[in-house]
């Protein structure tokens, strides 16, 4: 879904999409997980809402059974994209947060690094061009040693990522100046930042300070709301200042994707919840046009 807004200087186009699973029932009560029983149906449901952009989500559990990692599954993904006019340009790798190779060593690290490369190659097979690596929660970088291990691996594989036409983007709990330092260690043609509006609000970060530190490196945006120090809540009921963030995105000439990683519906009407969120987002964007 394209949302178009103009100002005196530039005409900006944002493409609004959703996180895979947001149109399916919760999996074992989790707000986000690969929707094993409903993943195919989400394509048609998304299209009925006017959405044509999906961000894939990948868990460590049954990793190589996920359709993204099988030849038959890749063929089915391509078919569904063609049939319903859906594109999947990005993937959130919750698997990397669930089993971070930078917190292991020896053979265990080698296995997880091989998983990372297998995922990158699988993404290329279905047109996924951006891989989101969550450096939060269990994936949070806790030492310079862990950071160095992550950086060394990524730099060693940078040519592979370029050859696959992919960029690696990081969602992080670093304070703004530290995230700027971290991403500055990696070449900007292949690596960037995934800006999560809700996570920043929960951590108490100030959007203006964040954008001042690393706006030029933002390649993907997750839209959700969280309370300060707390969990995900419906849009508009937490601490996120959406008009301020959207204004900063406009001023930074951001023209990437806006991915709804929103709170789940309490009444199980997940399509209805996304429809309401779409309306709210359009309203906020109109405020800053």
mmCIF file of N, CA and C in Angstrom, residues 56-193:
data_model
loop_
_atom_site.group_PDB
_atom_site.id
_atom_site.type_symbol
_atom_site.label_atom_id
_atom_site.label_comp_id
_atom_site.label_asym_id
_atom_site.label_seq_id
_atom_site.Cartn_x
_atom_site.Cartn_y
_atom_site.Cartn_z
ATOM 1 N N UNK A 56 8.764 -11.099 6.051
ATOM 2 C CA UNK A 56 8.790 -12.488 6.526
ATOM 3 C C UNK A 56 9.357 -12.529 7.938
ATOM 4 N N UNK A 57 8.907 -13.498 8.746
ATOM 5 C CA UNK A 57 9.486 -13.689 10.069
ATOM 6 C C UNK A 57 9.950 -15.130 10.197
ATOM 7 N N UNK A 58 11.129 -15.297 10.783
ATOM 8 C CA UNK A 58 11.784 -16.603 10.798
ATOM 9 C C UNK A 58 12.266 -16.931 12.210
ATOM 10 N N UNK A 59 11.854 -18.095 12.708
ATOM 11 C CA UNK A 59 12.244 -18.568 14.036
ATOM 12 C C UNK A 59 13.319 -19.642 13.933
ATOM 13 N N UNK A 60 14.065 -19.811 15.011
ATOM 14 C CA UNK A 60 15.067 -20.868 15.060
ATOM 15 C C UNK A 60 14.417 -22.251 15.134
ATOM 16 N N UNK A 61 13.275 -22.333 15.794
ATOM 17 C CA UNK A 61 12.550 -23.594 15.895
ATOM 18 C C UNK A 61 12.141 -24.090 14.507
ATOM 19 N N UNK A 62 12.517 -25.308 14.192
ATOM 20 C CA UNK A 62 12.199 -25.916 12.888
ATOM 21 C C UNK A 62 12.704 -25.046 11.727
ATOM 22 N N UNK A 63 13.860 -24.449 11.911
ATOM 23 C CA UNK A 63 14.388 -23.493 10.938
ATOM 24 C C UNK A 63 14.367 -24.038 9.519
ATOM 25 N N UNK A 64 14.912 -25.220 9.321
ATOM 26 C CA UNK A 64 15.050 -25.747 7.962
ATOM 27 C C UNK A 64 13.768 -26.386 7.438
ATOM 28 N N UNK A 65 12.713 -26.390 8.256
ATOM 29 C CA UNK A 65 11.396 -26.797 7.769
ATOM 30 C C UNK A 65 10.566 -25.605 7.307
ATOM 31 N N UNK A 66 10.998 -24.410 7.676
ATOM 32 C CA UNK A 66 10.282 -23.220 7.227
ATOM 33 C C UNK A 66 10.254 -23.203 5.704
ATOM 34 N N UNK A 67 9.116 -22.858 5.098
ATOM 35 C CA UNK A 67 9.042 -22.877 3.626
ATOM 36 C C UNK A 67 10.108 -22.020 2.950
ATOM 37 N N UNK A 68 10.593 -20.999 3.623
ATOM 38 C CA UNK A 68 11.656 -20.187 3.039
ATOM 39 C C UNK A 68 12.920 -21.001 2.797
ATOM 40 N N UNK A 69 13.141 -22.035 3.598
ATOM 41 C CA UNK A 69 14.384 -22.799 3.540
ATOM 42 C C UNK A 69 14.235 -24.113 2.773
ATOM 43 N N UNK A 70 13.101 -24.334 2.086
ATOM 44 C CA UNK A 70 12.930 -25.544 1.283
ATOM 45 C C UNK A 70 12.653 -25.157 -0.165
ATOM 46 N N UNK A 71 13.066 -25.993 -1.091
ATOM 47 C CA UNK A 71 12.850 -25.696 -2.511
ATOM 48 C C UNK A 71 11.366 -25.622 -2.836
ATOM 49 N N UNK A 72 10.584 -26.571 -2.289
ATOM 50 C CA UNK A 72 9.138 -26.565 -2.548
ATOM 51 C C UNK A 72 8.492 -25.329 -1.933
ATOM 52 N N UNK A 73 8.940 -24.960 -0.727
ATOM 53 C CA UNK A 73 8.389 -23.778 -0.078
ATOM 54 C C UNK A 73 8.711 -22.506 -0.840
ATOM 55 N N UNK A 74 9.918 -22.407 -1.336
ATOM 56 C CA UNK A 74 10.296 -21.232 -2.127
ATOM 57 C C UNK A 74 9.435 -21.113 -3.379
ATOM 58 N N UNK A 75 9.180 -22.236 -4.011
ATOM 59 C CA UNK A 75 8.318 -22.217 -5.200
ATOM 60 C C UNK A 75 6.917 -21.757 -4.838
ATOM 61 N N UNK A 76 6.403 -22.218 -3.683
ATOM 62 C CA UNK A 76 5.063 -21.825 -3.246
ATOM 63 C C UNK A 76 5.034 -20.338 -2.879
ATOM 64 N N UNK A 77 6.069 -19.848 -2.250
ATOM 65 C CA UNK A 77 6.141 -18.423 -1.912
ATOM 66 C C UNK A 77 6.095 -17.575 -3.183
ATOM 67 N N UNK A 78 6.884 -17.955 -4.167
ATOM 68 C CA UNK A 78 6.893 -17.202 -5.428
ATOM 69 C C UNK A 78 5.520 -17.249 -6.096
ATOM 70 N N UNK A 79 4.869 -18.397 -6.041
ATOM 71 C CA UNK A 79 3.542 -18.532 -6.651
ATOM 72 C C UNK A 79 2.532 -17.633 -5.953
ATOM 73 N N UNK A 80 2.536 -17.643 -4.623
ATOM 74 C CA UNK A 80 1.586 -16.840 -3.862
ATOM 75 C C UNK A 80 1.834 -15.344 -4.074
ATOM 76 N N UNK A 81 3.091 -14.960 -4.139
ATOM 77 C CA UNK A 81 3.403 -13.554 -4.411
ATOM 78 C C UNK A 81 2.843 -13.125 -5.766
ATOM 79 N N UNK A 82 3.024 -13.973 -6.769
ATOM 80 C CA UNK A 82 2.538 -13.661 -8.110
ATOM 81 C C UNK A 82 1.013 -13.641 -8.156
ATOM 82 N N UNK A 83 0.382 -14.606 -7.525
ATOM 83 C CA UNK A 83 -1.079 -14.712 -7.560
ATOM 84 C C UNK A 83 -1.752 -13.529 -6.883
ATOM 85 N N UNK A 84 -1.202 -13.090 -5.757
ATOM 86 C CA UNK A 84 -1.873 -12.069 -4.956
ATOM 87 C C UNK A 84 -1.219 -10.694 -5.043
ATOM 88 N N UNK A 85 -0.187 -10.571 -5.854
ATOM 89 C CA UNK A 85 0.452 -9.269 -6.011
ATOM 90 C C UNK A 85 1.149 -8.789 -4.750
ATOM 91 N N UNK A 86 1.762 -9.721 -4.028
ATOM 92 C CA UNK A 86 2.458 -9.394 -2.780
ATOM 93 C C UNK A 86 3.960 -9.458 -3.015
ATOM 94 N N UNK A 87 4.697 -8.514 -2.437
ATOM 95 C CA UNK A 87 6.153 -8.588 -2.455
ATOM 96 C C UNK A 87 6.662 -8.800 -1.031
ATOM 97 N N UNK A 88 7.811 -9.471 -0.919
ATOM 98 C CA UNK A 88 8.430 -9.736 0.383
ATOM 99 C C UNK A 88 9.882 -9.267 0.301
ATOM 100 N N UNK A 89 10.113 -7.976 0.439
ATOM 101 C CA UNK A 89 11.478 -7.472 0.283
ATOM 102 C C UNK A 89 12.340 -7.592 1.526
ATOM 103 N N UNK A 90 11.738 -7.951 2.681
ATOM 104 C CA UNK A 90 12.523 -7.974 3.914
ATOM 105 C C UNK A 90 12.127 -9.147 4.799
ATOM 106 N N UNK A 91 13.032 -9.492 5.692
ATOM 107 C CA UNK A 91 12.840 -10.586 6.642
ATOM 108 C C UNK A 91 13.322 -10.137 8.009
ATOM 109 N N UNK A 92 12.534 -10.428 9.049
ATOM 110 C CA UNK A 92 12.996 -10.251 10.418
ATOM 111 C C UNK A 92 13.480 -11.593 10.929
ATOM 112 N N UNK A 93 14.764 -11.661 11.260
ATOM 113 C CA UNK A 93 15.358 -12.916 11.704
ATOM 114 C C UNK A 93 15.301 -13.056 13.217
ATOM 115 N N UNK A 94 14.113 -13.380 13.736
ATOM 116 C CA UNK A 94 14.029 -13.648 15.168
ATOM 117 C C UNK A 94 14.929 -14.819 15.554
ATOM 118 N N UNK A 95 15.220 -15.673 14.582
ATOM 119 C CA UNK A 95 16.132 -16.793 14.824
ATOM 120 C C UNK A 95 17.494 -16.320 15.303
ATOM 121 N N UNK A 96 17.952 -15.189 14.799
ATOM 122 C CA UNK A 96 19.260 -14.674 15.202
ATOM 123 C C UNK A 96 19.236 -14.190 16.652
ATOM 124 N N UNK A 97 18.088 -13.676 17.084
ATOM 125 C CA UNK A 97 17.926 -13.247 18.465
ATOM 126 C C UNK A 97 17.766 -14.460 19.387
ATOM 127 N N UNK A 98 17.073 -15.477 18.895
ATOM 128 C CA UNK A 98 16.846 -16.677 19.693
ATOM 129 C C UNK A 98 18.104 -17.523 19.847
ATOM 130 N N UNK A 99 18.981 -17.488 18.843
ATOM 131 C CA UNK A 99 20.237 -18.255 18.889
ATOM 132 C C UNK A 99 21.349 -17.406 18.286
ATOM 133 N N UNK A 100 21.818 -16.393 19.010
ATOM 134 C CA UNK A 100 22.839 -15.478 18.470
ATOM 135 C C UNK A 100 24.216 -16.127 18.415
ATOM 136 N N UNK A 101 24.777 -16.220 17.221
ATOM 137 C CA UNK A 101 26.085 -16.874 17.081
ATOM 138 C C UNK A 101 27.185 -16.104 17.791
ATOM 139 N N UNK A 102 27.011 -14.775 17.953
ATOM 140 C CA UNK A 102 28.032 -13.955 18.591
ATOM 141 C C UNK A 102 28.121 -14.206 20.099
ATOM 142 N N UNK A 103 27.222 -15.027 20.639
ATOM 143 C CA UNK A 103 27.288 -15.380 22.061
ATOM 144 C C UNK A 103 27.740 -16.829 22.262
ATOM 145 N N UNK A 104 28.208 -17.469 21.205
ATOM 146 C CA UNK A 104 28.691 -18.838 21.286
ATOM 147 C C UNK A 104 30.141 -18.873 20.803
ATOM 148 N N UNK A 105 30.705 -20.057 20.742
ATOM 149 C CA UNK A 105 32.074 -20.196 20.250
ATOM 150 C C UNK A 105 32.247 -21.579 19.644
ATOM 151 N N UNK A 106 33.372 -21.791 18.982
ATOM 152 C CA UNK A 106 33.716 -23.101 18.454
ATOM 153 C C UNK A 106 32.723 -23.623 17.443
ATOM 154 N N UNK A 107 32.413 -24.918 17.542
ATOM 155 C CA UNK A 107 31.528 -25.567 16.587
ATOM 156 C C UNK A 107 30.116 -25.002 16.631
ATOM 157 N N UNK A 108 29.653 -24.647 17.830
ATOM 158 C CA UNK A 108 28.306 -24.081 17.952
ATOM 159 C C UNK A 108 28.193 -22.786 17.161
ATOM 160 N N UNK A 109 29.229 -21.951 17.230
ATOM 161 C CA UNK A 109 29.204 -20.706 16.457
ATOM 162 C C UNK A 109 29.250 -21.006 14.960
ATOM 163 N N UNK A 110 30.082 -21.940 14.565
ATOM 164 C CA UNK A 110 30.203 -22.278 13.139
ATOM 165 C C UNK A 110 28.870 -22.740 12.568
ATOM 166 N N UNK A 111 28.119 -23.531 13.333
ATOM 167 C CA UNK A 111 26.815 -24.022 12.874
ATOM 168 C C UNK A 111 25.845 -22.856 12.687
ATOM 169 N N UNK A 112 25.806 -21.945 13.645
ATOM 170 C CA UNK A 112 24.878 -20.820 13.552
ATOM 171 C C UNK A 112 25.282 -19.834 12.458
ATOM 172 N N UNK A 113 26.576 -19.674 12.245
ATOM 173 C CA UNK A 113 27.024 -18.828 11.137
ATOM 174 C C UNK A 113 26.634 -19.447 9.797
ATOM 175 N N UNK A 114 26.726 -20.761 9.704
ATOM 176 C CA UNK A 114 26.293 -21.441 8.479
ATOM 177 C C UNK A 114 24.791 -21.256 8.268
ATOM 178 N N UNK A 115 24.021 -21.261 9.364
ATOM 179 C CA UNK A 115 22.581 -20.996 9.258
ATOM 180 C C UNK A 115 22.334 -19.604 8.679
ATOM 181 N N UNK A 116 23.094 -18.624 9.143
ATOM 182 C CA UNK A 116 22.935 -17.252 8.661
ATOM 183 C C UNK A 116 23.124 -17.193 7.144
ATOM 184 N N UNK A 117 24.164 -17.852 6.658
ATOM 185 C CA UNK A 117 24.439 -17.823 5.225
ATOM 186 C C UNK A 117 23.383 -18.595 4.436
ATOM 187 N N UNK A 118 22.891 -19.703 4.999
ATOM 188 C CA UNK A 118 21.823 -20.452 4.335
ATOM 189 C C UNK A 118 20.564 -19.600 4.229
ATOM 190 N N UNK A 119 20.280 -18.829 5.261
ATOM 191 C CA UNK A 119 19.114 -17.948 5.245
ATOM 192 C C UNK A 119 19.295 -16.860 4.188
ATOM 193 N N UNK A 120 20.487 -16.288 4.120
ATOM 194 C CA UNK A 120 20.745 -15.247 3.118
ATOM 195 C C UNK A 120 20.528 -15.784 1.707
ATOM 196 N N UNK A 121 21.020 -16.976 1.439
ATOM 197 C CA UNK A 121 20.856 -17.562 0.099
ATOM 198 C C UNK A 121 19.388 -17.891 -0.176
ATOM 199 N N UNK A 122 18.680 -18.369 0.834
ATOM 200 C CA UNK A 122 17.257 -18.665 0.654
ATOM 201 C C UNK A 122 16.468 -17.393 0.374
ATOM 202 N N UNK A 123 16.818 -16.319 1.080
ATOM 203 C CA UNK A 123 16.146 -15.035 0.842
ATOM 204 C C UNK A 123 16.309 -14.607 -0.611
ATOM 205 N N UNK A 124 17.492 -14.781 -1.155
ATOM 206 C CA UNK A 124 17.742 -14.387 -2.539
ATOM 207 C C UNK A 124 16.859 -15.156 -3.507
ATOM 208 N N UNK A 125 16.497 -16.382 -3.149
ATOM 209 C CA UNK A 125 15.666 -17.214 -4.030
ATOM 210 C C UNK A 125 14.244 -16.683 -4.174
ATOM 211 N N UNK A 126 13.758 -15.925 -3.184
ATOM 212 C CA UNK A 126 12.373 -15.439 -3.242
ATOM 213 C C UNK A 126 12.308 -13.909 -3.340
ATOM 214 N N UNK A 127 13.449 -13.262 -3.537
ATOM 215 C CA UNK A 127 13.431 -11.817 -3.736
ATOM 216 C C UNK A 127 13.545 -10.983 -2.484
ATOM 217 N N UNK A 128 13.864 -11.596 -1.349
ATOM 218 C CA UNK A 128 14.060 -10.828 -0.119
ATOM 219 C C UNK A 128 15.422 -10.151 -0.185
ATOM 220 N N UNK A 129 15.432 -8.837 -0.059
ATOM 221 C CA UNK A 129 16.645 -8.053 -0.259
ATOM 222 C C UNK A 129 17.197 -7.449 1.027
ATOM 223 N N UNK A 130 16.481 -7.626 2.138
ATOM 224 C CA UNK A 130 16.898 -7.005 3.390
ATOM 225 C C UNK A 130 16.657 -7.977 4.541
ATOM 226 N N UNK A 131 17.664 -8.187 5.358
ATOM 227 C CA UNK A 131 17.576 -9.088 6.502
ATOM 228 C C UNK A 131 17.746 -8.268 7.770
ATOM 229 N N UNK A 132 16.716 -8.293 8.629
ATOM 230 C CA UNK A 132 16.752 -7.565 9.890
ATOM 231 C C UNK A 132 17.320 -8.481 10.972
ATOM 232 N N UNK A 133 18.394 -8.022 11.614
ATOM 233 C CA UNK A 133 19.045 -8.770 12.695
ATOM 234 C C UNK A 133 18.738 -8.046 14.009
ATOM 235 N N UNK A 134 17.936 -8.673 14.898
ATOM 236 C CA UNK A 134 17.575 -8.003 16.154
ATOM 237 C C UNK A 134 18.660 -8.148 17.211
ATOM 238 N N UNK A 135 19.302 -7.044 17.531
ATOM 239 C CA UNK A 135 20.298 -7.010 18.605
ATOM 240 C C UNK A 135 19.615 -6.492 19.872
ATOM 241 N N UNK A 136 18.543 -7.175 20.251
ATOM 242 C CA UNK A 136 17.745 -6.816 21.421
ATOM 243 C C UNK A 136 17.429 -8.090 22.190
ATOM 244 N N UNK A 137 16.965 -7.919 23.429
ATOM 245 C CA UNK A 137 16.587 -9.063 24.267
ATOM 246 C C UNK A 137 17.729 -10.088 24.299
ATOM 247 N N UNK A 138 17.476 -11.330 23.942
ATOM 248 C CA UNK A 138 18.516 -12.350 24.003
ATOM 249 C C UNK A 138 19.632 -12.104 22.987
ATOM 250 N N UNK A 139 19.357 -11.287 21.972
ATOM 251 C CA UNK A 139 20.369 -10.990 20.967
ATOM 252 C C UNK A 139 21.193 -9.747 21.267
ATOM 253 N N UNK A 140 20.907 -9.079 22.383
ATOM 254 C CA UNK A 140 21.587 -7.834 22.699
ATOM 255 C C UNK A 140 23.089 -8.049 22.868
ATOM 256 N N UNK A 141 23.866 -7.111 22.341
ATOM 257 C CA UNK A 141 25.315 -7.182 22.471
ATOM 258 C C UNK A 141 25.710 -6.740 23.881
ATOM 259 N N UNK A 142 26.395 -7.639 24.593
ATOM 260 C CA UNK A 142 26.699 -7.406 25.997
ATOM 261 C C UNK A 142 28.175 -7.118 26.259
ATOM 262 N N UNK A 143 28.994 -7.200 25.237
ATOM 263 C CA UNK A 143 30.426 -6.953 25.417
ATOM 264 C C UNK A 143 31.044 -6.593 24.081
ATOM 265 N N UNK A 144 32.213 -5.969 24.131
ATOM 266 C CA UNK A 144 32.929 -5.652 22.905
ATOM 267 C C UNK A 144 33.363 -6.932 22.200
ATOM 268 N N UNK A 145 33.629 -7.976 22.962
ATOM 269 C CA UNK A 145 34.011 -9.261 22.366
ATOM 270 C C UNK A 145 32.882 -9.803 21.484
ATOM 271 N N UNK A 146 31.663 -9.733 21.974
ATOM 272 C CA UNK A 146 30.521 -10.180 21.169
ATOM 273 C C UNK A 146 30.363 -9.299 19.937
ATOM 274 N N UNK A 147 30.492 -8.000 20.105
ATOM 275 C CA UNK A 147 30.373 -7.088 18.966
ATOM 276 C C UNK A 147 31.434 -7.383 17.923
ATOM 277 N N UNK A 148 32.662 -7.589 18.371
ATOM 278 C CA UNK A 148 33.746 -7.877 17.441
ATOM 279 C C UNK A 148 33.498 -9.171 16.672
ATOM 280 N N UNK A 149 32.943 -10.190 17.347
ATOM 281 C CA UNK A 149 32.647 -11.463 16.685
ATOM 282 C C UNK A 149 31.601 -11.266 15.593
ATOM 283 N N UNK A 150 30.582 -10.476 15.887
ATOM 284 C CA UNK A 150 29.531 -10.193 14.907
ATOM 285 C C UNK A 150 30.103 -9.405 13.730
ATOM 286 N N UNK A 151 30.845 -8.354 14.017
ATOM 287 C CA UNK A 151 31.412 -7.498 12.976
ATOM 288 C C UNK A 151 32.355 -8.294 12.082
ATOM 289 N N UNK A 152 33.216 -9.117 12.681
ATOM 290 C CA UNK A 152 34.190 -9.882 11.900
ATOM 291 C C UNK A 152 33.495 -10.808 10.919
ATOM 292 N N UNK A 153 32.451 -11.480 11.369
ATOM 293 C CA UNK A 153 31.707 -12.384 10.484
ATOM 294 C C UNK A 153 31.065 -11.602 9.342
ATOM 295 N N UNK A 154 30.421 -10.504 9.659
ATOM 296 C CA UNK A 154 29.711 -9.731 8.639
ATOM 297 C C UNK A 154 30.669 -9.155 7.601
ATOM 298 N N UNK A 155 31.794 -8.636 8.054
ATOM 299 C CA UNK A 155 32.766 -8.096 7.100
ATOM 300 C C UNK A 155 33.334 -9.190 6.208
ATOM 301 N N UNK A 156 33.536 -10.379 6.772
ATOM 302 C CA UNK A 156 34.064 -11.490 5.970
ATOM 303 C C UNK A 156 33.080 -11.937 4.909
ATOM 304 N N UNK A 157 31.786 -11.736 5.154
ATOM 305 C CA UNK A 157 30.755 -12.186 4.219
ATOM 306 C C UNK A 157 30.146 -11.038 3.413
ATOM 307 N N UNK A 158 30.693 -9.838 3.532
ATOM 308 C CA UNK A 158 30.091 -8.675 2.879
ATOM 309 C C UNK A 158 29.993 -8.850 1.368
ATOM 310 N N UNK A 159 31.006 -9.431 0.745
ATOM 311 C CA UNK A 159 30.962 -9.624 -0.705
ATOM 312 C C UNK A 159 29.854 -10.614 -1.091
ATOM 313 N N UNK A 160 29.635 -11.628 -0.262
ATOM 314 C CA UNK A 160 28.534 -12.559 -0.521
ATOM 315 C C UNK A 160 27.205 -11.822 -0.482
ATOM 316 N N UNK A 161 26.990 -11.007 0.543
ATOM 317 C CA UNK A 161 25.735 -10.265 0.649
ATOM 318 C C UNK A 161 25.552 -9.341 -0.560
ATOM 319 N N UNK A 162 26.629 -8.696 -0.970
ATOM 320 C CA UNK A 162 26.534 -7.816 -2.143
ATOM 321 C C UNK A 162 26.170 -8.624 -3.385
ATOM 322 N N UNK A 163 26.790 -9.786 -3.533
ATOM 323 C CA UNK A 163 26.500 -10.630 -4.690
ATOM 324 C C UNK A 163 25.074 -11.120 -4.719
ATOM 325 N N UNK A 164 24.488 -11.307 -3.542
ATOM 326 C CA UNK A 164 23.093 -11.734 -3.446
ATOM 327 C C UNK A 164 22.129 -10.555 -3.552
ATOM 328 N N UNK A 165 22.671 -9.353 -3.592
ATOM 329 C CA UNK A 165 21.825 -8.161 -3.670
ATOM 330 C C UNK A 165 21.104 -7.865 -2.376
ATOM 331 N N UNK A 166 21.752 -8.165 -1.256
ATOM 332 C CA UNK A 166 21.094 -8.023 0.036
ATOM 333 C C UNK A 166 21.798 -7.011 0.924
ATOM 334 N N UNK A 167 20.987 -6.443 1.815
ATOM 335 C CA UNK A 167 21.514 -5.574 2.851
ATOM 336 C C UNK A 167 21.114 -6.143 4.212
ATOM 337 N N UNK A 168 22.007 -5.996 5.178
ATOM 338 C CA UNK A 168 21.770 -6.463 6.536
ATOM 339 C C UNK A 168 21.512 -5.240 7.400
ATOM 340 N N UNK A 169 20.386 -5.228 8.098
ATOM 341 C CA UNK A 169 20.031 -4.073 8.925
ATOM 342 C C UNK A 169 19.807 -4.524 10.361
ATOM 343 N N UNK A 170 20.142 -3.640 11.292
ATOM 344 C CA UNK A 170 20.159 -4.007 12.704
ATOM 345 C C UNK A 170 19.133 -3.221 13.507
ATOM 346 N N UNK A 171 18.380 -3.966 14.299
ATOM 347 C CA UNK A 171 17.509 -3.382 15.312
ATOM 348 C C UNK A 171 18.269 -3.525 16.627
ATOM 349 N N UNK A 172 18.474 -2.427 17.345
ATOM 350 C CA UNK A 172 19.383 -2.463 18.482
ATOM 351 C C UNK A 172 18.826 -1.702 19.672
ATOM 352 N N UNK A 173 19.281 -2.100 20.863
ATOM 353 C CA UNK A 173 18.925 -1.364 22.075
ATOM 354 C C UNK A 173 20.030 -0.402 22.497
ATOM 355 N N UNK A 174 21.047 -0.219 21.652
ATOM 356 C CA UNK A 174 22.096 0.761 21.926
ATOM 357 C C UNK A 174 21.499 2.164 22.072
ATOM 358 N N UNK A 175 22.081 2.975 22.949
ATOM 359 C CA UNK A 175 21.730 4.394 22.965
ATOM 360 C C UNK A 175 22.163 4.984 21.617
ATOM 361 N N UNK A 176 21.566 6.107 21.207
ATOM 362 C CA UNK A 176 21.817 6.619 19.850
ATOM 363 C C UNK A 176 23.279 6.762 19.477
ATOM 364 N N UNK A 177 24.089 7.331 20.327
ATOM 365 C CA UNK A 177 25.491 7.554 19.970
ATOM 366 C C UNK A 177 26.236 6.231 19.806
ATOM 367 N N UNK A 178 25.846 5.211 20.588
ATOM 368 C CA UNK A 178 26.491 3.912 20.485
ATOM 369 C C UNK A 178 26.043 3.167 19.227
ATOM 370 N N UNK A 179 24.782 3.321 18.844
ATOM 371 C CA UNK A 179 24.318 2.700 17.606
ATOM 372 C C UNK A 179 25.022 3.343 16.412
ATOM 373 N N UNK A 180 25.211 4.656 16.463
ATOM 374 C CA UNK A 180 25.949 5.335 15.389
ATOM 375 C C UNK A 180 27.384 4.815 15.312
ATOM 376 N N UNK A 181 28.012 4.625 16.477
ATOM 377 C CA UNK A 181 29.379 4.081 16.490
ATOM 378 C C UNK A 181 29.402 2.673 15.905
ATOM 379 N N UNK A 182 28.443 1.835 16.324
ATOM 380 C CA UNK A 182 28.400 0.449 15.855
ATOM 381 C C UNK A 182 28.213 0.384 14.341
ATOM 382 N N UNK A 183 27.206 1.061 13.826
ATOM 383 C CA UNK A 183 26.924 0.955 12.394
ATOM 384 C C UNK A 183 28.027 1.614 11.587
ATOM 385 N N UNK A 184 28.769 2.543 12.205
ATOM 386 C CA UNK A 184 29.892 3.162 11.529
ATOM 387 C C UNK A 184 31.045 2.203 11.269
ATOM 388 N N UNK A 185 31.026 1.045 11.922
ATOM 389 C CA UNK A 185 32.069 0.040 11.701
ATOM 390 C C UNK A 185 31.803 -0.789 10.443
ATOM 391 N N UNK A 186 30.643 -0.601 9.847
ATOM 392 C CA UNK A 186 30.242 -1.423 8.706
ATOM 393 C C UNK A 186 29.966 -0.549 7.486
ATOM 394 N N UNK A 187 30.327 -1.016 6.283
ATOM 395 C CA UNK A 187 30.123 -0.214 5.069
ATOM 396 C C UNK A 187 28.652 0.046 4.783
ATOM 397 N N UNK A 188 28.352 1.288 4.436
ATOM 398 C CA UNK A 188 26.955 1.683 4.287
ATOM 399 C C UNK A 188 26.292 1.158 3.025
ATOM 400 N N UNK A 189 27.060 0.605 2.088
ATOM 401 C CA UNK A 189 26.408 0.056 0.895
ATOM 402 C C UNK A 189 25.713 -1.276 1.187
ATOM 403 N N UNK A 190 26.026 -1.908 2.313
ATOM 404 C CA UNK A 190 25.498 -3.250 2.594
ATOM 405 C C UNK A 190 24.825 -3.350 3.958
ATOM 406 N N UNK A 191 25.101 -2.418 4.867
ATOM 407 C CA UNK A 191 24.610 -2.528 6.244
ATOM 408 C C UNK A 191 23.921 -1.240 6.674
ATOM 409 N N UNK A 192 22.865 -1.400 7.468
ATOM 410 C CA UNK A 192 22.128 -0.235 7.919
ATOM 411 C C UNK A 192 21.365 -0.506 9.199
ATOM 412 N N UNK A 193 20.415 0.376 9.485
ATOM 413 C CA UNK A 193 19.654 0.343 10.735
ATOM 414 C C UNK A 193 18.183 0.101 10.440
#
